[in-house]
Amino acid sequence: MHSMLERRKWEPYLWLLPSILLMTIFVIFPIFIVFKLSFSEISKAGVVGDFIGLGNFKAAVTDKAFGTVMTNTLLWVVSVVGISTFLGFIVAMVMNSPFRGRKIARSIIVFPWATSLVIQASIWNYIINFEYGNLNNVLLNLGVIKDAVNWRASYQIEFMWECGVGIFVTIPFVAFCVLAGLQSIDNTYYEAATVDGAGYWKKLTKVTLPLVRPALTVSTVLNIIYVFNSFPIIYTITKGAPANKTDTLVTYLYMLAFYDQQKGPATALSVIGFVLLCIVAGLYMMISMRKEEL
Amino acid sequence: MKKIVALLLSILITISCIGFAAAEGDITLDVIICQYGNNTNNWFTGTGINGKNYVQLFEEANPGIKLNLEVVSWNDVYTVVSTRISNGNPPDILNIDTFADYATEGLLLPVKDYCPDALYNDFFPSFIAQSVIDDTVWAVPDLASARAMYYNKDIFDEVGIAVPTTWAELEDACLAILDYYGGDVYPWGMDMTTDEGQAAFSYYVWNNGGGFVDADGNWALNSDANVEAVNFAIGLFNKGYTNPSPATQTRYDLQDMFGAGKMAMVITTNQLPTYLTEKGYSVNFGTAALPHNDGAASGATGVMDRVMAFRDDAYADQAARNAAIGKVLEFFYSPEMYTGWVSMEGFLPAVSSAVSYLVAADPSFEAWLNVLDSCQFYPTAKSEWIDVKQGVIDVEQNAMLGGDVKTLLDELQAKVAK
């Protein structure tokens, strides 16, 4: 009996050991290395030199592209996470209401999210192509437009397309998180609300929203992390061109590290990104959890 | 049952480790080769040479030397190499374009230490001169490519204009083509992407008497000739003579447009015919020298890649290692191997012994070899080259957004000269 209790004590840790080991080797150790590198001088050839304090951070932050890149990153995260959460919520509501073919609709909805991002972005590249793009072809054939339209006429428009693709691929994820939350709501709440004379909006704001909040919190926090770190869409469509005007932090630091061979400032930027992400995700979780407790 | 599986697995792992260990006395060289095209992998490690590959043939001819050869894509090679350097495990032999940073960091062996004299003297001297820092040769050229202007003969016949040789003629031709086709054909191809915008820079500045460096070899990015040349290029874009997005449309996009008959002129590498055939395009094209400004000579842009050897000071028998590296080069540049290699990907040779072989097989090659003689190369021996390369692309892209070329080039010059 005693040995059984003893075993119960250490057994969970034994089962956790493989994942802890993997996390240490593949997550914690690399993070530690990057922090160390960000304070070291790194030559263009890749030789790691002496400790130089905040030199890399200074070089990264004072580069004239830094402001543009941070603004873009903010726009990118806020618009993609915000709009996809809003639209994803609506999609989830629709998917939760009974209609014929709901099962098929649910599986179709997941496609944009289940396809590889590089493929998604490449396909959108084709769709909006000026010379042979599908969008122009369809609109020309329907007679909506007379001449082919250049859908990427300026970098602002290109960046909007990138955000659009980001939203498109993120909606299914939000929709499924919310859908799971919606399905766990007991129907009796709605019955009670109906008896009390609540209309559609009252039910939505007083019953549905509070009860799916945990699911929304999870999907939003995960989305902030995914979208912030998302690389393939922007890299495939514009590579940050022209002149870093469509770069976000992640594509910018990749180009800095592997095209410009400025590894020092690039590691500094990745540390900045990591810290920012920790703060934003942490704050969001704290705020939303506090609301739940109230 | 689980125990038996675990035991079997651990035995398997041990055996596989033993299997990879080389026999005693052998030298194993780590070689990294860049992937030039679809055939590179097959030639080096597959079945590309009459059912065999370079590694097999080399090891058969040179017992005692083993090659651990890896073909890496151009996209990844810089990352792979710098990661290996950071971890203290650089390759023994590397094929890449740049060398200056590795040389100035003291990571490379001088070519004289390992390259046999006969082979060394076979390289075109003008090529070797591109890999010299402080009077020492640090790398040898593996191949070269030259740029020319390709034009669609049918479009020129249809519009009824002559092939332009000067900038003024070029603008006239662009205008005529634009008027004739009303935007269905782009008169002029322009690639100012992060992939190769530095090439575009060279096409214009070298044909206006400018360049990356002055006569003394110092950076001269903001010279008057350069400002004029970049303004001319941006002018072509602003007047609507080019493809719509030079900042994101790469050379391959342009080659596709040219192949599809949607582009009248494009400057690109001597590999274009190979590319068009492989992609199934049939376009009636001709080649011409790059258009130049009045009063300036027409300059061709040459691009050269290199092979270099890294130091391994911990290795016991340095003489044997150097000799082994020399053997790898000798075998690669032997006419049978080397001519197969350069012609497979449509490149130009870097050793003179290959020339007679290639001309005998294809007389049209001779024209390109003459171009090679007059080629100008990027100043890759200067360690600021990577900053300059990215810097001029940034200048071009900002200029297309409306930035002032003079100011942008002044800023870049100040940054690089610092």
XYZ file of C-alpha atoms in Angstrom:
712
model
C 0.000 0.000 0.000
C 2.755 2.371 0.994
C 4.749 1.668 -2.170
C 1.612 2.254 -4.228
C 1.254 5.752 -2.755
C 4.926 6.385 -3.289
C 4.539 5.399 -6.905
C 1.534 7.671 -7.377
C 3.753 10.567 -6.298
C 6.467 10.216 -8.891
C 4.586 8.466 -11.647
C 3.019 11.613 -13.216
C 6.475 13.162 -13.481
C 7.750 10.084 -15.234
C 5.012 10.364 -17.822
C 5.718 14.068 -18.243
C 9.444 13.503 -18.612
C 9.524 12.939 -22.389
C 7.641 16.146 -23.141
C 9.682 18.099 -20.607
C 12.856 16.770 -22.209
C 11.643 17.648 -25.705
C 10.548 21.113 -24.565
C 13.926 21.718 -22.955
C 15.917 20.592 -25.978
C 13.803 22.126 -28.731
C 12.182 25.147 -27.066
C 13.891 26.366 -23.912
C 17.478 25.741 -24.987
C 17.108 27.544 -28.371
C 15.406 30.495 -26.640
C 18.332 30.694 -24.252
C 20.810 30.565 -27.179
C 18.995 33.347 -29.065
C 18.991 35.558 -25.953
C 22.715 34.954 -25.591
C 23.371 35.642 -29.295
C 21.397 38.881 -29.197
C 24.012 40.333 -26.852
C 26.972 39.071 -28.901
C 28.654 40.381 -31.989
C 27.980 38.070 -34.964
C 30.005 38.488 -38.139
C 28.503 38.248 -41.616
C 30.156 34.870 -42.045
C 28.446 33.668 -38.862
C 31.339 33.765 -36.404
C 30.057 34.547 -32.894
C 32.236 37.171 -31.226
C 32.322 39.141 -27.972
C 29.575 40.393 -25.699
C 28.505 43.830 -26.982
C 25.673 44.714 -24.617
C 22.729 46.338 -26.330
C 24.587 47.040 -29.598
C 22.441 44.696 -31.673
C 19.227 46.105 -30.194
C 20.360 49.643 -30.919
C 21.228 48.772 -34.526
C 17.872 47.037 -35.034
C 15.726 49.755 -33.506
C 17.477 52.696 -35.188
C 17.186 51.190 -38.691
C 14.815 53.322 -40.725
C 12.713 50.285 -41.632
C 11.953 49.456 -37.969
C 9.041 51.910 -37.594
C 7.335 50.718 -40.776
C 7.809 47.096 -39.800
C 6.360 47.531 -36.304
C 3.370 49.483 -37.650
C 2.771 46.754 -40.214
C 3.044 44.059 -37.556
C 0.448 45.838 -35.412
C -1.905 46.309 -38.394
C -1.389 42.709 -39.429
C -2.090 41.180 -35.997
C -5.004 43.462 -35.095
C -6.761 43.214 -38.452
C -6.264 39.494 -38.992
C -7.082 38.449 -35.419
C -9.882 41.008 -34.991
C -11.708 40.485 -38.270
C -11.256 36.725 -38.360
C -12.584 36.440 -34.807
C -15.656 38.504 -35.713
C -16.343 36.588 -38.942
C -15.403 33.249 -37.397
C -17.949 33.837 -34.647
C -20.677 34.441 -37.218
C -19.668 31.338 -39.164
C -19.787 29.317 -35.937
C -23.290 30.610 -35.159
C -24.437 29.574 -38.619
C -22.791 26.171 -38.308
C -24.481 25.681 -34.949
C -27.979 26.278 -36.255
C -29.683 23.274 -37.829
C -29.920 23.207 -41.637
C -29.681 20.617 -44.381
C -26.125 19.755 -45.414
C -24.639 21.102 -42.185
C -22.133 18.266 -41.938
C -20.804 18.908 -45.444
C -20.678 22.649 -44.802
C -18.655 22.031 -41.645
C -16.071 19.982 -43.482
C -15.798 22.471 -46.339
C -15.276 25.334 -43.895
C -12.156 23.690 -42.503
C -10.339 23.550 -45.888
C -8.708 27.000 -45.857
C -7.206 26.243 -42.469
C -6.175 22.673 -43.257
C -4.258 23.586 -46.427
C -0.606 24.522 -46.184
C -0.131 28.275 -45.936
C 2.482 28.389 -48.690
C 0.054 26.702 -51.069
C -2.754 29.039 -49.997
C -0.599 32.110 -50.543
C 0.687 30.847 -53.909
C -2.873 30.195 -55.077
C -3.938 33.695 -54.060
C -0.903 34.981 -55.930
C -2.336 33.349 -59.043
C -5.850 34.541 -58.367
C -4.900 38.221 -58.162
C -2.281 38.072 -60.919
C -2.708 40.859 -63.444
C -1.689 38.921 -66.562
C -3.338 35.540 -66.116
C -5.158 35.735 -62.781
C -8.477 33.971 -62.192
C -10.088 37.013 -60.595
C -9.595 39.128 -63.724
C -10.680 36.240 -65.952
C -13.887 35.638 -64.034
C -14.804 39.320 -63.834
C -13.983 39.859 -67.536
C -16.114 36.892 -68.557
C -19.001 38.045 -66.378
C -18.721 41.476 -67.959
C -18.223 43.164 -64.586
C -15.019 44.838 -65.783
C -14.010 45.843 -69.319
C -10.213 45.751 -68.926
C -8.036 43.640 -66.681
C -7.497 45.339 -63.309
C -4.085 45.389 -61.658
C -5.070 44.059 -58.228
C -1.647 44.783 -56.812
C -1.288 48.365 -58.040
C 0.410 49.640 -54.858
C 2.053 48.204 -51.783
C -0.842 49.341 -49.604
C -3.203 47.242 -51.695
C -0.779 44.319 -51.675
C -0.629 44.489 -47.884
C -4.430 44.508 -47.732
C -4.481 41.365 -49.859
C -2.033 39.741 -47.480
C -4.235 40.637 -44.507
C -7.212 39.311 -46.463
C -5.527 35.975 -47.060
C -4.552 35.873 -43.376
C -8.188 36.444 -42.363
C -9.421 33.866 -44.856
C -7.215 31.104 -43.472
C -7.838 32.036 -39.827
C -11.662 32.102 -39.875
C -12.073 28.291 -39.763
C -9.880 28.024 -36.681
C -11.947 30.587 -34.783
C -15.172 29.081 -36.082
C -14.307 25.628 -34.773
C -13.127 26.870 -31.390
C -16.336 28.860 -30.961
C -18.471 26.041 -32.331
C -17.081 23.720 -29.657
C -18.002 26.336 -27.079
C -21.499 26.799 -28.510
C -22.222 23.100 -28.468
C -21.365 22.841 -24.795
C -24.079 25.400 -23.886
C -27.057 23.670 -22.369
C -30.296 24.391 -24.194
C -32.089 24.994 -20.893
C -30.385 28.400 -20.609
C -32.052 29.505 -23.820
C -35.385 28.046 -22.743
C -35.158 29.951 -19.474
C -34.231 33.130 -21.338
C -37.186 32.680 -23.685
C -39.535 32.232 -20.725
C -38.113 35.451 -19.267
C -38.982 37.196 -22.536
C -35.449 37.670 -23.917
C -35.178 38.337 -27.648
C -32.405 37.262 -30.060
C -29.934 40.000 -29.123
C -30.533 39.602 -25.398
C -29.865 35.866 -25.692
C -26.759 36.498 -27.751
C -25.238 39.052 -25.396
C -26.433 37.662 -22.052
C -26.298 33.914 -22.629
C -24.197 32.966 -25.636
C -21.305 35.423 -25.381
C -20.543 34.910 -21.667
C -20.669 31.147 -22.086
C -18.375 30.950 -25.137
C -15.894 33.409 -23.699
C -13.461 30.683 -22.546
C -13.400 29.282 -26.094
C -12.934 32.781 -27.550
C -10.100 33.493 -25.121
C -8.251 30.360 -26.162
C -8.720 31.011 -29.871
C -7.705 34.676 -29.561
C -4.550 34.011 -27.561
C -3.493 31.233 -29.918
C -4.328 33.423 -32.916
C -2.285 36.339 -31.635
C 0.689 33.994 -31.366
C 0.115 32.282 -34.740
C -0.599 35.454 -36.677
C 2.261 37.397 -35.121
C 4.647 34.604 -36.097
C 3.053 33.939 -39.469
C 5.659 33.970 -42.205
C 4.462 32.141 -45.372
C 1.697 34.483 -46.551
C 3.765 37.649 -46.649
C 6.916 35.923 -47.783
C 5.144 34.212 -50.677
C 3.157 37.209 -51.883
C 5.559 40.170 -51.572
C 8.669 39.112 -49.609
C 8.226 42.411 -47.791
C 8.944 44.400 -50.955
C 9.033 47.201 -51.944
C 11.657 48.506 -49.513
C 10.220 46.695 -46.421
C 6.871 48.428 -46.881
C 4.934 45.146 -46.537
C 7.235 43.428 -44.026
C 6.113 42.295 -40.602
C 8.600 41.640 -37.820
C 9.010 37.971 -38.694
C 9.599 38.364 -42.443
C 11.813 41.376 -41.798
C 14.068 39.574 -39.369
C 14.293 36.591 -41.698
C 15.429 38.814 -44.575
C 17.798 40.619 -42.227
C 19.354 37.384 -41.024
C 19.540 35.401 -44.231
C 19.599 37.935 -47.082
C 21.394 40.880 -45.505
C 23.600 38.682 -43.288
C 22.928 40.949 -40.309
C 22.488 38.189 -37.785
C 23.128 40.323 -34.696
C 20.274 42.801 -35.244
C 18.092 39.924 -36.455
C 18.507 37.976 -33.201
C 17.839 41.184 -31.267
C 14.589 41.629 -33.210
C 13.518 38.076 -32.507
C 14.085 38.663 -28.796
C 11.989 41.857 -29.026
C 9.265 39.886 -30.811
C 9.339 37.135 -28.208
C 9.046 39.567 -25.305
C 6.268 41.543 -27.031
C 4.340 38.381 -27.691
C 4.694 37.201 -24.088
C 3.447 40.579 -22.815
C 0.481 40.828 -25.215
C -0.670 37.237 -24.788
C -0.145 37.426 -21.010
C -2.088 40.680 -20.689
C -4.953 39.375 -22.800
C -5.215 36.209 -20.738
C -5.074 38.108 -17.462
C -7.809 40.520 -18.541
C -10.119 37.873 -19.932
C -9.649 35.520 -16.988
C -10.411 38.323 -14.539
C -13.665 38.962 -16.416
C -14.560 35.315 -16.120
C -14.101 35.399 -12.362
C -16.392 38.415 -11.979
C 7.756 -7.748 -25.734
C 8.531 -4.039 -25.205
C 11.949 -4.923 -23.862
C 12.751 -6.944 -26.950
C 11.675 -4.110 -29.248
C 13.771 -1.636 -27.289
C 16.760 -3.945 -27.397
C 16.412 -4.467 -31.136
C 16.122 -0.729 -31.722
C 19.226 0.059 -29.714
C 21.173 -2.637 -31.567
C 19.970 -1.157 -34.855
C 21.115 2.329 -33.857
C 24.546 1.042 -32.810
C 24.961 -0.842 -36.075
C 24.002 2.155 -38.171
C 26.567 4.278 -36.335
C 29.286 1.735 -37.092
C 28.173 1.639 -40.700
C 28.787 5.347 -41.144
C 32.227 5.393 -39.591
C 34.890 5.538 -42.275
C 37.665 2.986 -42.541
C 40.849 3.999 -40.766
C 43.278 6.086 -42.803
C 40.602 7.490 -45.056
C 40.040 11.205 -45.388
C 36.410 12.284 -45.437
C 35.698 15.703 -46.884
C 32.437 17.559 -46.282
C 31.406 19.209 -49.539
C 28.495 21.625 -50.035
C 27.334 22.286 -53.591
C 24.657 24.782 -54.562
C 21.656 23.570 -56.485
C 21.839 25.243 -59.886
C 18.915 23.446 -61.454
C 16.923 20.270 -61.576
C 19.928 18.244 -62.700
C 22.432 19.267 -60.036
C 21.402 16.681 -57.466
C 21.237 13.909 -59.994
C 24.672 14.711 -61.383
C 26.428 14.873 -58.014
C 24.638 12.185 -56.038
C 22.122 10.412 -58.296
C 22.483 8.714 -61.636
C 23.195 11.750 -63.825
C 26.510 10.618 -65.353
C 25.720 7.506 -67.400
C 23.946 5.870 -64.484
C 26.589 6.928 -61.952
C 27.347 10.155 -60.130
C 30.245 12.445 -59.342
C 30.784 11.122 -55.817
C 30.894 7.486 -56.967
C 33.218 8.187 -59.877
C 35.514 10.289 -57.711
C 35.743 7.716 -54.953
C 36.464 4.968 -57.489
C 39.267 7.026 -59.015
C 40.646 8.194 -55.643
C 40.654 5.400 -53.078
C 41.239 6.708 -49.576
C 39.217 9.877 -50.052
C 35.550 9.830 -49.135
C 33.159 12.625 -50.023
C 30.294 13.597 -47.786
C 28.633 15.723 -50.452
C 25.435 17.662 -49.932
C 23.532 19.629 -52.581
C 21.799 22.625 -50.974
C 19.351 25.048 -52.603
C 20.434 28.655 -53.080
C 17.671 29.721 -50.708
C 19.133 27.733 -47.838
C 22.838 27.647 -48.488
C 23.749 30.851 -46.620
C 21.806 29.689 -43.589
C 23.346 26.223 -43.721
C 26.884 27.553 -44.035
C 26.628 30.272 -41.399
C 24.961 27.891 -38.961
C 27.753 25.395 -39.498
C 30.357 28.114 -39.000
C 28.637 29.320 -35.821
C 28.737 25.752 -34.524
C 32.421 25.404 -35.352
C 31.791 22.851 -38.083
C 32.297 24.510 -41.481
C 32.382 22.328 -44.611
C 35.766 21.406 -46.069
C 34.819 22.485 -49.577
C 32.098 24.997 -50.375
C 30.531 26.089 -53.645
C 28.807 29.478 -53.303
C 28.969 32.971 -54.801
C 30.450 35.180 -52.062
C 33.776 34.588 -50.350
C 34.991 37.894 -48.919
C 33.467 37.518 -45.459
C 34.808 34.008 -45.047
C 38.258 35.129 -46.228
C 38.492 38.214 -44.011
C 37.356 36.165 -40.996
C 40.367 33.911 -41.595
C 38.220 30.863 -42.267
C 39.546 30.003 -45.741
C 42.688 28.308 -47.020
C 44.625 30.179 -49.728
C 44.026 28.528 -53.090
C 47.774 28.049 -53.596
C 47.818 25.663 -50.627
C 45.673 23.034 -52.316
C 45.167 23.797 -55.992
C 47.615 21.961 -58.319
C 49.592 24.366 -60.529
C 48.386 22.942 -63.839
C 44.762 23.462 -62.815
C 45.464 26.903 -61.357
C 46.969 28.066 -64.651
C 43.951 26.740 -66.546
C 41.516 29.265 -64.955
C 40.843 32.456 -66.919
C 43.128 35.027 -65.228
C 40.386 37.686 -65.300
C 38.192 35.313 -63.268
C 40.866 34.473 -60.740
C 41.458 38.207 -60.261
C 37.903 38.497 -58.875
C 38.754 36.356 -55.840
C 41.817 38.211 -54.582
C 42.010 39.952 -51.220
C 45.377 41.283 -49.981
C 47.234 39.702 -52.914
C 46.004 36.228 -51.979
C 43.611 34.140 -54.067
C 40.932 32.682 -51.764
C 38.600 30.911 -54.187
C 38.440 29.585 -57.721
C 35.559 30.132 -60.160
C 33.357 27.102 -60.792
C 31.374 28.583 -63.649
C 30.134 31.849 -65.049
C 27.089 33.234 -66.711
C 26.794 36.384 -68.758
C 23.828 38.659 -69.325
C 22.498 39.803 -72.671
C 19.376 41.501 -73.950
C 16.894 39.113 -75.509
C 14.210 40.495 -77.803
C 11.121 39.003 -79.407
C 11.796 39.130 -83.169
C 8.136 38.755 -84.117
C 7.108 41.761 -82.029
C 9.870 43.902 -83.543
C 8.895 42.828 -87.093
C 5.224 43.442 -86.388
C 5.813 46.944 -85.039
C 8.438 47.582 -87.705
C 11.242 48.945 -85.527
C 14.960 48.215 -85.164
C 16.574 46.649 -82.102
C 17.742 49.519 -79.845
C 21.411 49.960 -79.008
C 21.251 53.229 -77.075
C 19.002 54.457 -74.276
C 17.349 57.004 -76.569
C 16.552 54.276 -79.089
C 15.330 52.070 -76.269
C 12.804 54.677 -75.139
C 11.606 55.158 -78.726
C 11.213 51.399 -79.179
C 9.316 51.072 -75.867
C 6.949 53.854 -76.833
C 6.332 52.340 -80.277
C 5.597 48.889 -78.787
C 3.344 50.347 -76.092
C 1.386 52.321 -78.697
C 1.086 49.387 -81.062
C -0.136 46.813 -78.537
C -1.953 49.166 -76.195
C -0.631 47.538 -73.029
C -1.015 43.902 -74.043
C 2.750 43.581 -74.390
C 5.249 44.970 -71.882
C 8.029 46.580 -73.890
C 10.762 46.199 -71.253
C 11.384 43.665 -68.481
C 12.635 44.924 -65.134
C 13.562 42.846 -62.058
C 14.281 44.989 -58.999
C 13.366 42.317 -56.457
C 15.354 41.323 -53.403
C 16.404 38.294 -55.446
C 18.410 40.129 -58.048
C 17.848 43.878 -58.007
C 21.613 44.399 -57.885
C 21.827 42.987 -61.415
C 19.350 45.590 -62.653
C 21.485 48.266 -60.999
C 24.541 47.039 -62.883
C 22.712 46.904 -66.240
C 22.104 50.644 -66.096
C 25.124 52.065 -64.255
C 27.697 50.063 -66.223
C 26.111 51.271 -69.461
C 26.417 54.877 -68.355
C 30.093 54.855 -67.395
C 29.246 54.428 -63.689
C 29.594 51.425 -61.420
C 29.777 50.174 -57.851
C 33.400 51.296 -57.380
C 35.639 54.016 -58.842
C 38.921 53.493 -60.711
C 40.765 53.014 -57.396
C 38.356 50.341 -56.235
C 36.624 52.537 -53.637
C 32.833 52.535 -53.301
C 31.346 55.180 -55.600
C 27.645 54.444 -55.380
C 26.423 58.042 -55.578
C 28.444 59.102 -58.641
C 26.655 61.393 -61.105
C 26.669 58.641 -63.723
C 24.923 56.271 -61.276
C 22.294 58.833 -60.299
C 21.564 59.489 -63.981
C 21.422 55.750 -64.757
C 19.034 54.871 -61.911
C 16.840 57.849 -62.796
C 16.708 56.580 -66.375
C 15.664 53.089 -65.200
C 13.001 54.440 -62.834
C 11.827 56.671 -65.692
C 11.156 53.594 -67.823
C 8.988 52.240 -65.004
C 7.174 55.540 -64.439
C 6.389 55.867 -68.146
C 4.724 52.466 -68.081
C 7.270 50.743 -70.324
C 7.980 47.908 -67.873
C 6.172 45.020 -66.194
C 3.842 46.453 -63.514
C 5.620 45.301 -60.305
C 9.409 45.246 -60.709
C 9.778 45.022 -56.906
C 8.096 41.615 -56.726
C 8.380 40.150 -60.242
C 11.557 38.098 -60.400
C 13.703 37.212 -63.371
C 11.742 33.974 -63.708
C 8.428 35.831 -63.902
C 9.935 37.999 -66.633
C 11.279 34.969 -68.486
C 7.795 33.448 -68.395
C 6.254 36.647 -69.763
C 8.924 36.753 -72.458
C 8.329 33.105 -73.318
C 4.580 33.687 -73.527
C 5.129 36.591 -75.960
C 3.889 39.192 -73.450
C 7.231 40.971 -73.127
C 9.267 42.426 -75.987
C 12.719 42.777 -74.383
C 14.363 41.381 -71.283
C 17.900 41.303 -69.948
C 18.725 37.906 -68.506
C 21.327 35.135 -68.402
C 22.698 33.036 -71.230
C 20.603 30.183 -69.806
C 17.353 31.652 -71.137
C 17.204 29.334 -74.209
C 17.549 26.284 -71.921
C 14.847 27.693 -69.637
C 12.424 28.368 -72.491
C 12.896 24.898 -73.964
C 12.442 23.162 -70.600
C 9.246 25.120 -69.962
C 7.890 24.379 -73.443
C 7.807 27.957 -74.729
C 8.394 28.556 -78.430
C 9.245 32.184 -78.978
C 11.226 33.612 -81.876
C 13.989 35.559 -80.119
C 17.321 37.206 -80.838
C 20.125 38.455 -78.583
C 21.791 41.848 -78.520
C 24.221 43.833 -76.406
C 22.759 45.794 -73.474
C 21.603 49.280 -74.564
C 23.883 52.060 -73.315
C 23.760 55.811 -72.910
C 25.270 58.008 -75.628
C 28.979 58.416 -75.026
C 29.266 55.381 -72.748
C 30.455 51.953 -73.857
C 28.133 48.956 -73.684
C 29.121 46.816 -70.699
C 28.137 43.214 -70.136
C 27.329 41.899 -66.666
C 29.039 38.672 -65.715
C 28.115 36.591 -62.707
C 30.542 34.090 -61.275
C 30.273 31.471 -58.576
C 33.148 29.999 -56.683
C 34.654 27.008 -54.956
C 36.626 27.515 -51.756
C 38.192 25.393 -49.044
C 37.813 26.051 -45.306
C 40.602 25.679 -42.774
C 40.475 22.822 -40.330
C 43.380 23.544 -38.014
C 42.555 20.595 -35.784
C 43.178 18.111 -38.584
C 46.418 16.189 -37.960
C 47.808 15.801 -41.462
C 47.296 19.155 -43.171
C 49.345 18.189 -46.244
C 47.192 15.115 -46.873
C 44.022 17.162 -46.430
C 45.223 19.821 -48.864
C 46.179 17.151 -51.386
C 42.755 15.537 -51.065
C 41.007 18.873 -51.666
C 43.221 19.372 -54.732
C 42.169 15.940 -56.000
C 38.481 16.860 -55.700
C 39.060 20.001 -57.762
C 41.222 18.242 -60.357
C 38.576 15.612 -60.882
C 35.798 18.193 -61.142
C 37.641 20.348 -63.694
C 38.838 17.445 -65.865
C 37.349 18.128 -69.335
C 35.134 15.016 -69.395
C 33.484 15.899 -66.082
C 33.493 19.656 -66.308
C 32.136 20.139 -69.807
C 29.280 17.791 -68.978
C 28.565 19.845 -65.878
C 28.567 23.334 -67.416
C 26.639 22.377 -70.544
C 24.025 20.455 -68.541
C 22.857 23.653 -66.830
C 23.730 25.946 -69.763
C 26.582 27.777 -68.017
C 29.852 29.149 -69.343
C 33.155 27.502 -68.379
C 35.785 29.025 -66.099
C 38.784 27.025 -67.373
C 40.319 27.460 -70.826
C 40.807 23.718 -71.435
C 37.014 23.327 -71.524
C 36.558 25.915 -74.258
C 37.788 23.866 -77.221
C 35.620 20.921 -76.107
C 32.516 23.068 -75.867
C 33.042 24.968 -79.121
C 33.603 21.684 -80.950
C 30.241 20.463 -79.658
C 28.337 23.692 -80.249
C 29.922 26.464 -82.409
C 27.379 29.056 -81.167
C 29.169 28.939 -77.830
C 32.013 31.011 -79.212
C 29.947 34.217 -79.205
C 29.329 33.860 -75.469
C 32.968 33.228 -74.751
C 33.776 36.549 -76.422
C 31.205 38.241 -74.194
C 32.847 36.650 -71.157
C 36.095 38.372 -72.070
C 34.529 41.823 -71.797
C 32.361 41.087 -68.757
C 32.345 43.224 -65.682
C 31.769 41.471 -62.359
C 30.274 42.570 -59.053
C 32.929 43.731 -56.561
C 32.398 40.624 -54.421
C 35.940 40.740 -53.058
C 34.995 43.758 -50.939
C 33.556 42.739 -47.602
C 30.839 45.434 -47.703
C 29.421 43.823 -50.859
C 26.419 42.228 -49.118
C 25.414 45.597 -47.633
C 25.844 47.238 -51.042
C 23.878 44.517 -52.813
C 20.886 44.893 -50.483
C 21.419 48.661 -50.360
C 21.072 49.258 -54.104
C 17.926 47.100 -54.191
C 16.508 49.227 -51.394
C 17.408 52.376 -53.365
C 15.656 51.059 -56.481
C 12.509 50.056 -54.593
C 12.337 53.359 -52.722
C 12.914 55.263 -55.972
C 9.980 53.438 -57.548
C 7.852 54.638 -54.609
C 8.849 58.203 -55.479
C 12.063 58.671 -53.466
C 14.800 60.959 -54.766
C 17.554 58.839 -56.341
C 20.380 61.238 -55.477
C 19.390 61.432 -51.809
C 18.940 57.655 -51.563
C 22.324 56.918 -53.170
C 24.024 59.564 -50.996
C 22.607 57.861 -47.894
C 23.755 54.444 -49.062
C 27.236 55.711 -49.907
C 27.517 57.337 -46.474
C 26.388 54.113 -44.773
C 28.777 51.888 -46.726
C 31.788 54.181 -46.556
C 31.391 54.434 -42.755
